[in-house]
mmCIF file of C-alpha atoms in Angstrom:
data_model
loop_
_atom_site.group_PDB
_atom_site.id
_atom_site.type_symbol
_atom_site.label_atom_id
_atom_site.label_comp_id
_atom_site.label_asym_id
_atom_site.label_seq_id
_atom_site.Cartn_x
_atom_site.Cartn_y
_atom_site.Cartn_z
ATOM 1 C CA MET A 1004 -33.459 -24.916 -36.508
ATOM 2 C CA ILE A 1005 -30.439 -24.613 -34.653
ATOM 3 C CA LYS A 1006 -30.735 -21.815 -31.840
ATOM 4 C CA SER A 1007 -27.761 -19.056 -32.163
ATOM 5 C CA LYS A 1008 -25.567 -19.345 -29.184
ATOM 6 C CA LYS A 1009 -25.722 -16.253 -26.319
ATOM 7 C CA LYS A 1010 -23.047 -14.289 -26.799
ATOM 8 C CA ILE A 1011 -21.687 -12.899 -23.389
ATOM 9 C CA LEU A 1012 -18.478 -10.062 -23.174
ATOM 10 C CA ILE A 1013 -16.448 -10.279 -19.987
ATOM 11 C CA THR A 1014 -14.281 -7.887 -18.848
ATOM 12 C CA GLY A 1015 -11.681 -8.079 -16.762
ATOM 13 C CA ALA A 1016 -11.218 -11.915 -18.073
ATOM 14 C CA ASN A 1017 -6.881 -12.010 -17.243
ATOM 15 C CA ASN A 1018 -7.981 -12.682 -13.272
ATOM 16 C CA GLY A 1019 -10.404 -12.569 -10.544
ATOM 17 C CA LEU A 1020 -14.037 -13.065 -10.866
ATOM 18 C CA GLY A 1021 -13.860 -12.356 -14.563
ATOM 19 C CA TYR A 1022 -11.620 -15.503 -15.158
ATOM 20 C CA ASP A 1023 -13.364 -17.554 -12.937
ATOM 21 C CA LEU A 1024 -16.350 -17.018 -14.415
ATOM 22 C CA ILE A 1025 -15.258 -17.708 -18.119
ATOM 23 C CA LYS A 1026 -13.716 -21.093 -16.708
ATOM 24 C CA GLU A 1027 -17.346 -21.816 -15.477
ATOM 25 C CA LEU A 1028 -19.171 -20.939 -18.154
ATOM 26 C CA LEU A 1029 -17.000 -22.812 -20.633
ATOM 27 C CA LYS A 1030 -18.319 -25.735 -19.529
ATOM 28 C CA ASN A 1031 -21.603 -25.070 -21.189
ATOM 29 C CA ASN A 1032 -21.803 -25.103 -24.634
ATOM 30 C CA LYS A 1033 -24.849 -22.407 -25.104
ATOM 31 C CA PHE A 1034 -22.370 -19.526 -24.268
ATOM 32 C CA LYS A 1035 -19.889 -17.936 -27.582
ATOM 33 C CA LEU A 1036 -17.501 -16.193 -25.049
ATOM 34 C CA ILE A 1037 -15.831 -12.285 -25.582
ATOM 35 C CA ALA A 1038 -13.352 -11.814 -22.890
ATOM 36 C CA ILE A 1039 -11.634 -8.449 -22.984
ATOM 37 C CA ILE A 1040 -8.409 -8.512 -21.285
ATOM 38 C CA ASN A 1041 -5.597 -6.023 -20.211
ATOM 39 C CA LYS A 1042 -3.649 -5.040 -22.973
ATOM 40 C CA ASN A 1043 -0.769 -4.806 -20.878
ATOM 41 C CA LYS A 1044 -0.906 -8.279 -19.197
ATOM 42 C CA PRO A 1045 -0.472 -11.784 -20.311
ATOM 43 C CA ASN A 1046 -3.394 -13.689 -21.932
ATOM 44 C CA LYS A 1047 -4.067 -16.588 -19.507
ATOM 45 C CA ILE A 1048 -7.001 -18.043 -20.970
ATOM 46 C CA LEU A 1049 -6.651 -18.760 -24.510
ATOM 47 C CA ASN A 1050 -9.125 -21.287 -25.541
ATOM 48 C CA LYS A 1051 -10.376 -21.842 -29.281
ATOM 49 C CA LYS A 1052 -13.787 -21.465 -27.568
ATOM 50 C CA ILE A 1053 -13.172 -17.901 -26.349
ATOM 51 C CA GLU A 1054 -12.465 -14.673 -28.317
ATOM 52 C CA SER A 1055 -10.263 -12.582 -26.924
ATOM 53 C CA ILE A 1056 -10.048 -8.805 -27.213
ATOM 54 C CA SER A 1057 -7.182 -7.016 -26.244
ATOM 55 C CA MET A 1058 -8.258 -3.634 -24.768
ATOM 56 C CA ASP A 1059 -7.059 -0.850 -22.542
ATOM 57 C CA LEU A 1060 -9.551 0.461 -20.335
ATOM 58 C CA PHE A 1061 -7.528 3.394 -19.038
ATOM 59 C CA ASP A 1062 -7.564 4.503 -22.980
ATOM 60 C CA LYS A 1063 -10.593 6.223 -23.660
ATOM 61 C CA LYS A 1064 -9.350 6.354 -27.657
ATOM 62 C CA ASN A 1065 -8.603 2.259 -27.685
ATOM 63 C CA ILE A 1066 -12.158 1.707 -25.878
ATOM 64 C CA LEU A 1067 -14.015 3.954 -29.158
ATOM 65 C CA SER A 1068 -11.552 2.180 -31.420
ATOM 66 C CA PHE A 1069 -13.511 -0.977 -30.772
ATOM 67 C CA LYS A 1070 -16.660 0.433 -31.716
ATOM 68 C CA ASP A 1071 -16.959 -1.311 -35.538
ATOM 69 C CA LYS A 1072 -15.660 -4.247 -34.205
ATOM 70 C CA PHE A 1073 -18.793 -4.743 -31.700
ATOM 71 C CA LYS A 1074 -20.903 -4.189 -34.867
ATOM 72 C CA LYS A 1075 -20.221 -7.626 -35.953
ATOM 73 C CA HIS A 1076 -21.257 -8.779 -32.380
ATOM 74 C CA LYS A 1077 -24.809 -9.521 -31.347
ATOM 75 C CA ILE A 1078 -23.932 -8.785 -27.446
ATOM 76 C CA ASP A 1079 -26.616 -10.472 -25.600
ATOM 77 C CA THR A 1080 -25.042 -9.751 -22.127
ATOM 78 C CA VAL A 1081 -21.936 -7.752 -21.030
ATOM 79 C CA ILE A 1082 -20.736 -8.639 -17.278
ATOM 80 C CA HIS A 1083 -18.264 -5.585 -16.019
ATOM 81 C CA CYS A 1084 -16.033 -7.947 -14.108
ATOM 82 C CA ALA A 1085 -12.694 -5.340 -14.538
ATOM 83 C CA GLY A 1086 -12.161 -2.913 -12.063
ATOM 84 C CA GLY A 1087 -10.127 -2.479 -8.420
ATOM 85 C CA GLY A 1088 -8.505 -0.362 -6.257
ATOM 86 C CA LEU A 1089 -5.138 -0.005 -8.095
ATOM 87 C CA GLY A 1090 -3.445 0.100 -4.860
ATOM 88 C CA PHE A 1091 -4.470 3.611 -3.990
ATOM 89 C CA ARG A 1092 -5.388 3.601 -0.396
ATOM 90 C CA GLU A 1093 -4.423 7.532 0.400
ATOM 91 C CA ASN A 1094 -6.562 9.559 2.161
ATOM 92 C CA ASP A 1095 -5.388 12.545 0.532
ATOM 93 C CA LEU A 1096 -5.673 11.260 -3.260
ATOM 94 C CA GLN A 1097 -4.145 13.142 -5.894
ATOM 95 C CA LEU A 1098 -6.682 14.142 -8.472
ATOM 96 C CA GLU A 1099 -4.589 12.002 -11.236
ATOM 97 C CA LYS A 1100 -4.506 8.813 -9.319
ATOM 98 C CA LEU A 1101 -8.640 9.425 -8.541
ATOM 99 C CA GLU A 1102 -9.112 9.937 -12.469
ATOM 100 C CA LYS A 1103 -7.417 6.646 -13.136
ATOM 101 C CA LEU A 1104 -9.948 5.026 -10.323
ATOM 102 C CA MET A 1105 -12.809 6.684 -12.354
ATOM 103 C CA GLN A 1106 -11.695 5.671 -15.671
ATOM 104 C CA LEU A 1107 -11.423 1.548 -14.619
ATOM 105 C CA ASN A 1108 -14.266 1.621 -12.268
ATOM 106 C CA PHE A 1109 -16.371 3.758 -14.139
ATOM 107 C CA TYR A 1110 -15.764 5.727 -17.369
ATOM 108 C CA SER A 1111 -14.831 2.716 -19.452
ATOM 109 C CA ILE A 1112 -17.941 0.844 -18.483
ATOM 110 C CA PHE A 1113 -19.984 4.013 -19.273
ATOM 111 C CA GLU A 1114 -18.018 3.767 -22.901
ATOM 112 C CA LEU A 1115 -18.719 0.063 -23.330
ATOM 113 C CA ASN A 1116 -22.333 0.078 -22.307
ATOM 114 C CA LYS A 1117 -22.846 3.484 -25.312
ATOM 115 C CA ILE A 1118 -21.335 1.185 -27.682
ATOM 116 C CA LEU A 1119 -23.182 -1.886 -27.173
ATOM 117 C CA ILE A 1120 -26.826 0.073 -26.973
ATOM 118 C CA MET A 1121 -25.495 1.928 -29.774
ATOM 119 C CA ASN A 1122 -24.935 -1.193 -31.769
ATOM 120 C CA LYS A 1123 -28.339 -3.048 -30.583
ATOM 121 C CA LYS A 1124 -30.498 -4.376 -33.099
ATOM 122 C CA ARG A 1125 -34.444 -3.610 -32.810
ATOM 123 C CA GLY A 1126 -36.369 -5.763 -30.860
ATOM 124 C CA GLN A 1127 -33.125 -7.561 -29.042
ATOM 125 C CA ARG A 1128 -32.715 -7.717 -25.894
ATOM 126 C CA LEU A 1129 -29.513 -6.502 -23.999
ATOM 127 C CA ASN A 1130 -28.594 -7.620 -20.331
ATOM 128 C CA ILE A 1131 -26.050 -5.307 -18.484
ATOM 129 C CA ILE A 1132 -24.421 -6.673 -15.179
ATOM 130 C CA HIS A 1133 -22.366 -4.404 -13.168
ATOM 131 C CA ILE A 1134 -19.948 -5.637 -10.511
ATOM 132 C CA GLY A 1135 -20.073 -3.543 -7.346
ATOM 133 C CA SER A 1136 -18.503 -3.660 -3.928
ATOM 134 C CA LEU A 1137 -19.642 -4.080 -0.676
ATOM 135 C CA ALA A 1138 -17.181 -2.590 0.944
ATOM 136 C CA ALA A 1139 -17.022 0.201 -1.291
ATOM 137 C CA ASN A 1140 -20.833 0.708 -0.399
ATOM 138 C CA GLN A 1141 -19.753 0.516 3.479
ATOM 139 C CA SER A 1142 -17.039 3.139 2.730
ATOM 140 C CA THR A 1143 -14.385 0.513 4.296
ATOM 141 C CA ALA A 1144 -12.724 0.049 1.222
ATOM 142 C CA SER A 1145 -10.074 3.176 0.036
ATOM 143 C CA ILE A 1146 -11.735 6.965 -0.587
ATOM 144 C CA GLY A 1147 -10.968 6.490 -4.124
ATOM 145 C CA TYR A 1148 -11.962 2.951 -4.795
ATOM 146 C CA SER A 1149 -15.207 3.856 -2.780
ATOM 147 C CA ALA A 1150 -16.275 7.168 -4.347
ATOM 148 C CA THR A 1151 -15.745 5.631 -8.102
ATOM 149 C CA LYS A 1152 -17.518 2.114 -7.263
ATOM 150 C CA ALA A 1153 -20.379 4.152 -5.537
ATOM 151 C CA SER A 1154 -20.919 5.671 -8.907
ATOM 152 C CA LEU A 1155 -22.223 2.652 -10.203
ATOM 153 C CA ILE A 1156 -25.725 2.537 -7.969
ATOM 154 C CA SER A 1157 -27.330 6.076 -9.811
ATOM 155 C CA TYR A 1158 -25.534 4.909 -13.158
ATOM 156 C CA ASN A 1159 -27.327 1.411 -12.917
ATOM 157 C CA LYS A 1160 -30.701 2.640 -12.021
ATOM 158 C CA ASN A 1161 -30.591 5.777 -14.393
ATOM 159 C CA LEU A 1162 -29.716 3.263 -17.023
ATOM 160 C CA ALA A 1163 -32.570 0.518 -16.469
ATOM 161 C CA TYR A 1164 -35.161 3.791 -16.184
ATOM 162 C CA LYS A 1165 -34.133 5.364 -19.620
ATOM 163 C CA TYR A 1166 -33.853 2.173 -21.479
ATOM 164 C CA PHE A 1167 -36.463 -0.007 -20.149
ATOM 165 C CA ASN A 1168 -38.804 0.115 -23.271
ATOM 166 C CA ASN A 1169 -35.783 -0.668 -25.670
ATOM 167 C CA LYS A 1170 -35.334 -4.258 -23.893
ATOM 168 C CA ILE A 1171 -32.224 -3.071 -22.015
ATOM 169 C CA TYR A 1172 -32.276 -4.704 -18.461
ATOM 170 C CA THR A 1173 -29.189 -3.537 -16.260
ATOM 171 C CA LYS A 1174 -28.416 -5.288 -12.682
ATOM 172 C CA LEU A 1175 -25.789 -4.263 -10.116
ATOM 173 C CA LEU A 1176 -24.357 -7.068 -8.445
ATOM 174 C CA ILE A 1177 -22.860 -5.941 -4.631
ATOM 175 C CA PRO A 1178 -20.616 -8.841 -3.917
ATOM 176 C CA GLY A 1179 -18.924 -9.194 -0.129
ATOM 177 C CA SER A 1180 -15.289 -10.145 0.240
ATOM 178 C CA PHE A 1181 -14.569 -13.478 -2.013
ATOM 179 C CA LEU A 1182 -11.397 -15.724 -3.168
ATOM 180 C CA SER A 1183 -11.182 -15.435 -6.708
ATOM 181 C CA THR A 1184 -7.955 -16.911 -9.092
ATOM 182 C CA ASN A 1185 -5.326 -14.189 -8.334
ATOM 183 C CA GLY A 1186 -7.860 -11.644 -7.006
ATOM 184 C CA SER A 1187 -7.544 -9.060 -4.531
ATOM 185 C CA MET A 1188 -8.511 -11.159 -1.628
ATOM 186 C CA GLN A 1189 -6.566 -14.213 -2.985
ATOM 187 C CA ARG A 1190 -3.337 -11.987 -2.875
ATOM 188 C CA LEU A 1191 -4.323 -10.772 0.247
ATOM 189 C CA LYS A 1192 -4.376 -14.624 1.862
ATOM 190 C CA ILE A 1193 -1.048 -15.286 0.091
ATOM 191 C CA GLU A 1194 1.125 -12.082 0.637
ATOM 192 C CA LYS A 1195 -0.317 -10.602 4.103
ATOM 193 C CA ASN A 1196 -2.063 -13.870 5.805
ATOM 194 C CA LYS A 1197 -2.390 -12.268 9.146
ATOM 195 C CA ILE A 1198 -4.457 -9.252 7.839
ATOM 196 C CA PHE A 1199 -6.435 -11.677 5.676
ATOM 197 C CA LYS A 1200 -7.461 -14.005 8.562
ATOM 198 C CA LYS A 1201 -8.474 -10.657 10.619
ATOM 199 C CA ILE A 1202 -10.827 -9.848 7.892
ATOM 200 C CA GLU A 1203 -12.455 -13.380 7.908
ATOM 201 C CA ASN A 1204 -12.790 -13.782 11.484
ATOM 202 C CA LYS A 1205 -14.697 -10.413 11.440
ATOM 203 C CA LEU A 1206 -17.494 -12.146 9.184
ATOM 204 C CA ILE A 1207 -20.279 -13.663 11.080
ATOM 205 C CA THR A 1208 -19.983 -17.264 9.329
ATOM 206 C CA LYS A 1209 -16.227 -16.879 9.664
ATOM 207 C CA LYS A 1210 -15.931 -17.975 6.445
ATOM 208 C CA MET A 1211 -14.914 -15.962 2.926
ATOM 209 C CA LEU A 1212 -16.598 -16.545 -0.012
ATOM 210 C CA LYS A 1213 -15.007 -17.766 -3.379
ATOM 211 C CA SER A 1214 -16.023 -16.768 -6.563
ATOM 212 C CA LYS A 1215 -17.800 -20.361 -7.394
ATOM 213 C CA ASN A 1216 -20.312 -18.640 -4.630
ATOM 214 C CA ILE A 1217 -20.852 -15.923 -6.663
ATOM 215 C CA ILE A 1218 -21.318 -17.335 -10.137
ATOM 216 C CA PRO A 1219 -24.297 -18.996 -10.012
ATOM 217 C CA VAL A 1220 -25.673 -15.424 -9.038
ATOM 218 C CA ILE A 1221 -24.569 -14.096 -12.017
ATOM 219 C CA LYS A 1222 -25.665 -16.888 -14.326
ATOM 220 C CA PHE A 1223 -29.095 -16.232 -13.030
ATOM 221 C CA LEU A 1224 -28.965 -12.958 -13.792
ATOM 222 C CA PHE A 1225 -28.543 -13.974 -17.655
ATOM 223 C CA THR A 1226 -31.918 -15.129 -17.849
ATOM 224 C CA LYS A 1227 -34.935 -13.727 -18.535
ATOM 225 C CA ASP A 1228 -36.657 -14.293 -15.278
ATOM 226 C CA SER A 1229 -33.943 -11.607 -13.660
ATOM 227 C CA ASP A 1230 -35.138 -8.824 -15.725
ATOM 228 C CA ILE A 1231 -37.584 -7.720 -13.120
ATOM 229 C CA LEU A 1232 -34.824 -6.892 -11.439
ATOM 230 C CA THR A 1233 -33.499 -4.067 -13.871
ATOM 231 C CA GLY A 1234 -32.048 -1.297 -11.983
ATOM 232 C CA SER A 1235 -31.879 -3.284 -8.823
ATOM 233 C CA ILE A 1236 -28.926 -3.778 -6.474
ATOM 234 C CA VAL A 1237 -28.571 -7.303 -6.181
ATOM 235 C CA SER A 1238 -26.480 -8.425 -2.355
ATOM 236 C CA ALA A 1239 -24.460 -11.656 -2.426
ATOM 237 C CA SER A 1240 -22.405 -10.905 0.762
ATOM 238 C CA ASN A 1241 -23.466 -14.317 3.029
ATOM 239 C CA LEU A 1242 -24.229 -11.483 5.852
ATOM 240 C CA GLU A 1243 -21.079 -9.809 5.457
ATOM 241 C CA SER A 1244 -23.305 -6.238 5.795
ATOM 242 C CA LEU A 1245 -24.088 -7.618 9.129
ATOM 243 C CA SER A 1246 -20.499 -8.094 10.152
ATOM 244 C CA ASN A 1247 -18.839 -5.505 12.303
ATOM 245 C CA TYR A 1248 -15.930 -3.872 10.905
ATOM 246 C CA SER A 1249 -15.210 -1.160 13.845
#
C-alpha cells in the first residue's frame, strides 16, 4: 500500500523562514507542499512540486474565501511563518497601524486555524506550528510588533487545551535573531551593516543564527514524538535570551 504524502501548509512563503523552509522540504519527497504567498508580491517559489495559493493576509474576507478550497485538502501540518513589524517603530503607534499588525501577526493565523480545524476529518491529526519572536517576548522589538506577537503565547496554550482530545497539537516556536532569504535581519545586514554588527556582537555567541539552524527544530515539531510539547513554547535562540541588550 502506497502511503499518501503528508500535506504541509506554509504561510509567508515569499521570503524569510517560509521560503527557506520550503526549499529545504523540497529535498524530501515525503511531503506535499502548499505555499501561501503574498498576493501583492511576485511569486519566487514557482515549482511543479508546490501548490501556491495567492492570499492577502491583511484581508479577512480574502482569507475566508479559501474556506471551500481547504476542504479539498487534508492538511496534516500548518506552519505560520508569515509575520513582521511592517516598519512601524513609533512608540505612539496609531490604532490603524496596530490593527494592521494584529491582522498579520494574529488575526490571519486565528482565521486560518479556524478553517483548518473546521475542515479536519474525525480521527485526523492536525499539527499547528506558530512562529513567535524572542525580541517581541523580551520587549526589545517595537511596541506594536511585541504586543501582537505576544498574543500567540496565550492563544497557543488555550488552543492546545481546548482541542487536545481532538488530535490537534499546537506548538509555539520562539526563535532568536536569524538570517534568512530576504528576511528582516538579512535586509538589515545589507542596508545597515553597522547596526547589524552591533546586534550580533551583543550575542553571547557573537554569531547570528541562520534559518538552516532553525529548520531542523521545525522538522522535529512535525513529528508525533513532538506532540508531548502541545501548548508549549519551544525556544531556539542559541543563548540569545541570556545576551545583554542594555
